[in-house]
Amino acid sequence: GKVIIGNIRAEWYGVKLGDNISVMGKNLTVAGILKSTNNMLVDQAVVMPLDYAQELFNRQGSVSCVLITAKETKKVESIASEIEASFPNLEVMTQKDMVKIVNDALANQKMFMDMINNTAMMVAIVIIITVMVMAVTERTKEIGTLRAIGASRFTILGIIMIESMFISLIAYLIGVVISIFLMGSWWGSIPVYLEFIGEESQLLVRTFVIIALVAVLGGLYPAYKAAKISPLEALRYE
């Protein structure tokens, strides 16, 4: 069989005229590629004869969706109302309704991602505090020696905070790898074509701020604890 596909669908498949694509396990030949219409349904569509589609999906004699294009945009709502009145058993959706559904899905996904980020941040702070407190305890003598040879409390504070930043950076790099995998799976589950302009730079800045905040909050108590260590007590510590 032959099909016509939308330009976005062609990009997804990486195909050109004459190539084959697989739909429901059937190999179909691309007979045409539609130019961009700025309509996500059309631009992502795979167009084929109705009877062939019904046979392919085992839906003989039935139609799941009818796409109607109004000549005048201002009449879309009135046309939708007329169709609803004439066919009360059908679900009628305008492009505005579909955009709202997509926006709601994106909003829910963002809320879910924010929840994960906030949870991860709290866990990271607890981990950093635990690790750094253990490190400070294990290095009490070392810190005492530094204090004894003239290192100020501010210097000790700085050393611990730098270590905290380093641990946070490692955690960030691990998180980036995991996030790339998870984000690819989640965004891929939304059936729309999205392009984010400038999103990458905003994400980098936001992530940097979060990492810095986690490092400061997580390292503050251990650094304060280390800075308060008395040289004499530290040197006697076993």
Coordinates of C-alpha atoms in Angstrom, one line a residue:
G1 CA 0.0 0.0 0.0
K2 CA 0.9 3.6 -0.5
V3 CA 0.6 6.4 2.1
I4 CA 1.1 10.2 2.4
I5 CA 2.8 11.4 5.6
G6 CA 3.1 14.7 7.3
N7 CA 6.4 16.6 7.4
I8 CA 7.0 16.0 11.1
R9 CA 6.2 12.3 10.7
A10 CA 8.7 12.1 7.9
E11 CA 11.4 13.7 10.1
W12 CA 10.6 11.2 12.9
Y13 CA 11.0 8.3 10.5
G14 CA 13.9 9.9 8.6
V15 CA 12.3 8.9 5.3
K16 CA 11.9 10.5 1.8
L17 CA 9.6 9.8 -1.2
G18 CA 9.7 6.1 -2.2
D19 CA 11.0 4.8 1.2
N20 CA 9.0 2.2 3.1
I21 CA 7.6 2.7 6.6
S22 CA 6.1 0.1 8.9
V23 CA 2.5 0.6 10.2
M24 CA 0.9 -2.1 12.3
G25 CA 3.5 -4.6 11.0
K26 CA 2.8 -3.7 7.3
N27 CA 5.3 -2.2 5.0
L28 CA 3.9 0.9 3.3
T29 CA 5.5 3.0 0.6
V30 CA 5.7 6.8 1.1
A31 CA 4.0 8.3 -2.0
G32 CA 4.0 11.9 -0.7
I33 CA 5.1 14.1 2.1
L34 CA 2.9 17.0 3.1
K35 CA 4.3 20.5 3.6
S36 CA 4.0 22.0 7.1
T37 CA 0.4 23.2 7.9
N38 CA 1.1 24.2 11.6
N39 CA -1.6 21.7 12.5
M40 CA -0.1 19.0 14.6
L41 CA -2.7 16.4 13.5
V42 CA -1.9 16.9 9.9
D43 CA 1.8 17.3 10.2
Q44 CA 2.1 14.1 12.2
A45 CA -0.4 12.1 10.1
V46 CA -0.1 9.0 8.0
V47 CA -2.7 9.4 5.3
M48 CA -4.1 6.3 3.4
P49 CA -7.4 5.2 1.8
L50 CA -10.2 4.8 4.3
D51 CA -11.0 1.2 3.4
Y52 CA -7.3 0.2 3.7
A53 CA -7.0 1.9 7.1
Q54 CA -10.2 0.1 8.3
E55 CA -8.8 -3.2 7.2
L56 CA -5.3 -2.5 8.7
F57 CA -6.8 -1.6 12.1
N58 CA -9.6 -4.2 11.9
R59 CA -12.2 -1.5 12.2
Q60 CA -14.3 -2.3 9.1
G61 CA -17.2 0.1 8.6
S62 CA -16.2 2.5 11.4
V63 CA -14.5 5.9 11.6
S64 CA -12.8 7.1 14.8
C65 CA -12.2 10.8 13.7
V66 CA -13.3 13.3 11.1
L67 CA -11.1 16.3 10.6
I68 CA -13.0 19.4 9.4
T69 CA -11.3 22.6 8.3
A70 CA -13.3 25.8 8.4
K71 CA -12.8 28.4 5.6
E72 CA -13.1 31.2 8.2
T73 CA -11.4 30.9 11.6
K74 CA -14.0 33.0 13.3
K75 CA -16.7 30.4 12.5
V76 CA -14.9 27.5 14.1
E77 CA -16.8 27.7 17.4
S78 CA -20.2 28.1 15.8
I79 CA -19.5 25.1 13.4
A80 CA -18.5 23.0 16.4
S81 CA -21.7 23.9 18.2
E82 CA -23.8 23.0 15.2
I83 CA -22.1 19.6 14.9
E84 CA -22.6 19.0 18.6
A85 CA -26.3 19.8 18.3
S86 CA -26.7 17.6 15.2
F87 CA -24.7 14.7 16.5
P88 CA -25.0 14.7 20.4
N89 CA -23.3 11.3 20.6
L90 CA -20.1 12.5 19.0
E91 CA -17.3 14.3 20.8
V92 CA -16.4 17.5 19.1
M93 CA -13.1 19.2 19.6
T94 CA -11.7 22.4 18.1
Q95 CA -8.0 23.1 17.7
K96 CA -8.2 25.3 20.8
D97 CA -9.5 22.3 22.8
M98 CA -6.7 20.2 21.6
V99 CA -4.1 22.9 22.5
K100 CA -5.7 23.0 26.0
I101 CA -5.3 19.2 26.4
V102 CA -1.7 19.4 25.4
N103 CA -1.0 22.4 27.7
D104 CA -2.7 20.6 30.6
A105 CA -0.6 17.5 29.9
L106 CA 2.6 19.6 29.9
A107 CA 1.5 21.4 33.1
N108 CA 0.9 18.1 34.8
Q109 CA 4.2 16.8 33.6
K110 CA 6.0 19.9 34.8
M111 CA 4.4 19.6 38.2
F112 CA 5.6 16.0 38.4
M113 CA 9.1 17.0 37.4
D114 CA 9.1 19.8 40.0
M115 CA 8.1 17.3 42.6
I116 CA 10.9 15.0 41.6
N117 CA 13.4 17.9 41.6
N118 CA 12.4 19.1 45.0
T119 CA 12.5 15.5 46.4
A120 CA 15.9 15.0 44.8
M121 CA 17.2 18.3 46.3
M122 CA 16.1 17.4 49.8
V123 CA 17.7 13.9 49.5
A124 CA 20.9 15.5 48.1
I125 CA 21.1 17.9 51.1
V126 CA 20.7 15.1 53.6
I127 CA 23.3 13.0 51.8
I128 CA 25.8 15.9 51.6
I129 CA 25.3 16.7 55.3
T130 CA 25.8 13.0 56.3
V131 CA 28.9 12.6 54.1
M132 CA 30.5 15.8 55.1
V133 CA 29.8 15.3 58.9
M134 CA 31.4 11.9 58.6
A135 CA 34.4 13.4 56.7
V136 CA 34.8 16.1 59.3
T137 CA 34.7 13.6 62.1
E138 CA 37.3 11.3 60.5
R139 CA 39.6 14.2 59.8
T140 CA 39.3 15.9 63.2
K141 CA 43.1 15.5 63.8
E142 CA 43.9 16.8 60.3
I143 CA 41.7 19.9 60.9
G144 CA 43.3 20.3 64.3
T145 CA 46.8 20.3 62.8
L146 CA 45.7 22.9 60.2
R147 CA 44.4 25.1 63.0
A148 CA 47.5 24.5 65.1
I149 CA 49.8 25.7 62.3
G150 CA 47.8 28.9 61.8
A151 CA 44.8 28.1 59.6
S152 CA 41.9 30.3 60.5
R153 CA 38.3 29.2 61.1
F154 CA 37.4 30.9 57.8
T155 CA 40.0 28.8 56.0
I156 CA 38.6 25.6 57.4
L157 CA 35.1 26.7 56.6
G158 CA 36.2 27.4 53.0
I159 CA 37.9 24.0 52.6
I160 CA 34.8 22.1 53.7
M161 CA 32.5 24.2 51.5
I162 CA 34.7 23.6 48.5
E163 CA 34.6 19.8 49.2
S164 CA 30.8 20.1 49.5
M165 CA 30.7 21.8 46.1
F166 CA 32.8 19.1 44.6
I167 CA 30.5 16.3 45.9
S168 CA 27.5 18.3 44.6
L169 CA 29.1 18.5 41.2
I170 CA 29.7 14.8 41.0
A171 CA 26.0 14.3 42.1
Y172 CA 25.0 16.7 39.4
L173 CA 26.8 14.9 36.7
I174 CA 25.2 11.6 37.7
G175 CA 21.9 13.4 37.8
V176 CA 22.4 14.8 34.3
V177 CA 22.9 11.3 32.9
I178 CA 19.8 9.9 34.7
S179 CA 17.7 13.0 33.7
I180 CA 18.6 12.7 30.0
F181 CA 17.4 9.1 30.0
L182 CA 14.2 9.9 32.0
M183 CA 13.3 13.1 30.2
G184 CA 13.7 11.3 26.8
S185 CA 11.2 8.7 28.0
W186 CA 8.7 11.2 29.4
W187 CA 8.8 13.8 26.7
G188 CA 8.6 11.0 24.1
S189 CA 5.3 9.9 25.7
I190 CA 3.6 13.2 24.6
P191 CA 2.3 12.9 21.0
V192 CA 3.2 16.4 19.9
Y193 CA 6.2 18.0 18.2
L194 CA 7.8 20.6 20.4
E195 CA 10.7 23.0 20.0
F196 CA 12.0 25.0 22.9
I197 CA 13.8 28.2 22.1
G198 CA 16.5 29.1 24.6
E199 CA 15.3 26.4 27.0
E200 CA 18.7 24.8 27.1
S201 CA 20.5 27.9 28.5
Q202 CA 17.7 28.6 31.0
L203 CA 17.9 25.0 32.2
L204 CA 21.7 25.2 32.7
V205 CA 21.4 28.4 34.7
R206 CA 18.5 27.0 36.8
T207 CA 20.4 23.8 37.4
F208 CA 23.6 25.7 38.4
V209 CA 21.7 27.7 40.9
I210 CA 20.1 24.6 42.4
I211 CA 23.4 22.8 42.7
A212 CA 25.0 25.8 44.3
L213 CA 22.1 26.1 46.8
V214 CA 22.3 22.3 47.6
A215 CA 26.0 22.6 48.1
V216 CA 25.7 25.6 50.4
L217 CA 22.8 24.2 52.5
G218 CA 24.3 20.7 52.7
G219 CA 27.8 21.9 53.5
L220 CA 27.0 24.7 55.9
Y221 CA 26.5 22.6 59.1
P222 CA 29.6 20.3 58.5
A223 CA 31.7 23.4 57.7
Y224 CA 30.5 25.2 60.8
K225 CA 31.2 22.1 62.9
A226 CA 34.7 21.8 61.4
A227 CA 35.5 25.5 61.9
K228 CA 34.6 25.3 65.6
I229 CA 37.0 22.4 66.3
S230 CA 39.6 23.4 68.9
P231 CA 43.2 22.6 67.9
L232 CA 44.0 21.1 71.3
E233 CA 40.9 18.9 71.4
A234 CA 41.4 17.9 67.8
L235 CA 45.0 16.8 68.4
R236 CA 43.9 14.7 71.4
Y237 CA 41.1 13.1 69.3
E238 CA 41.4 9.3 68.7

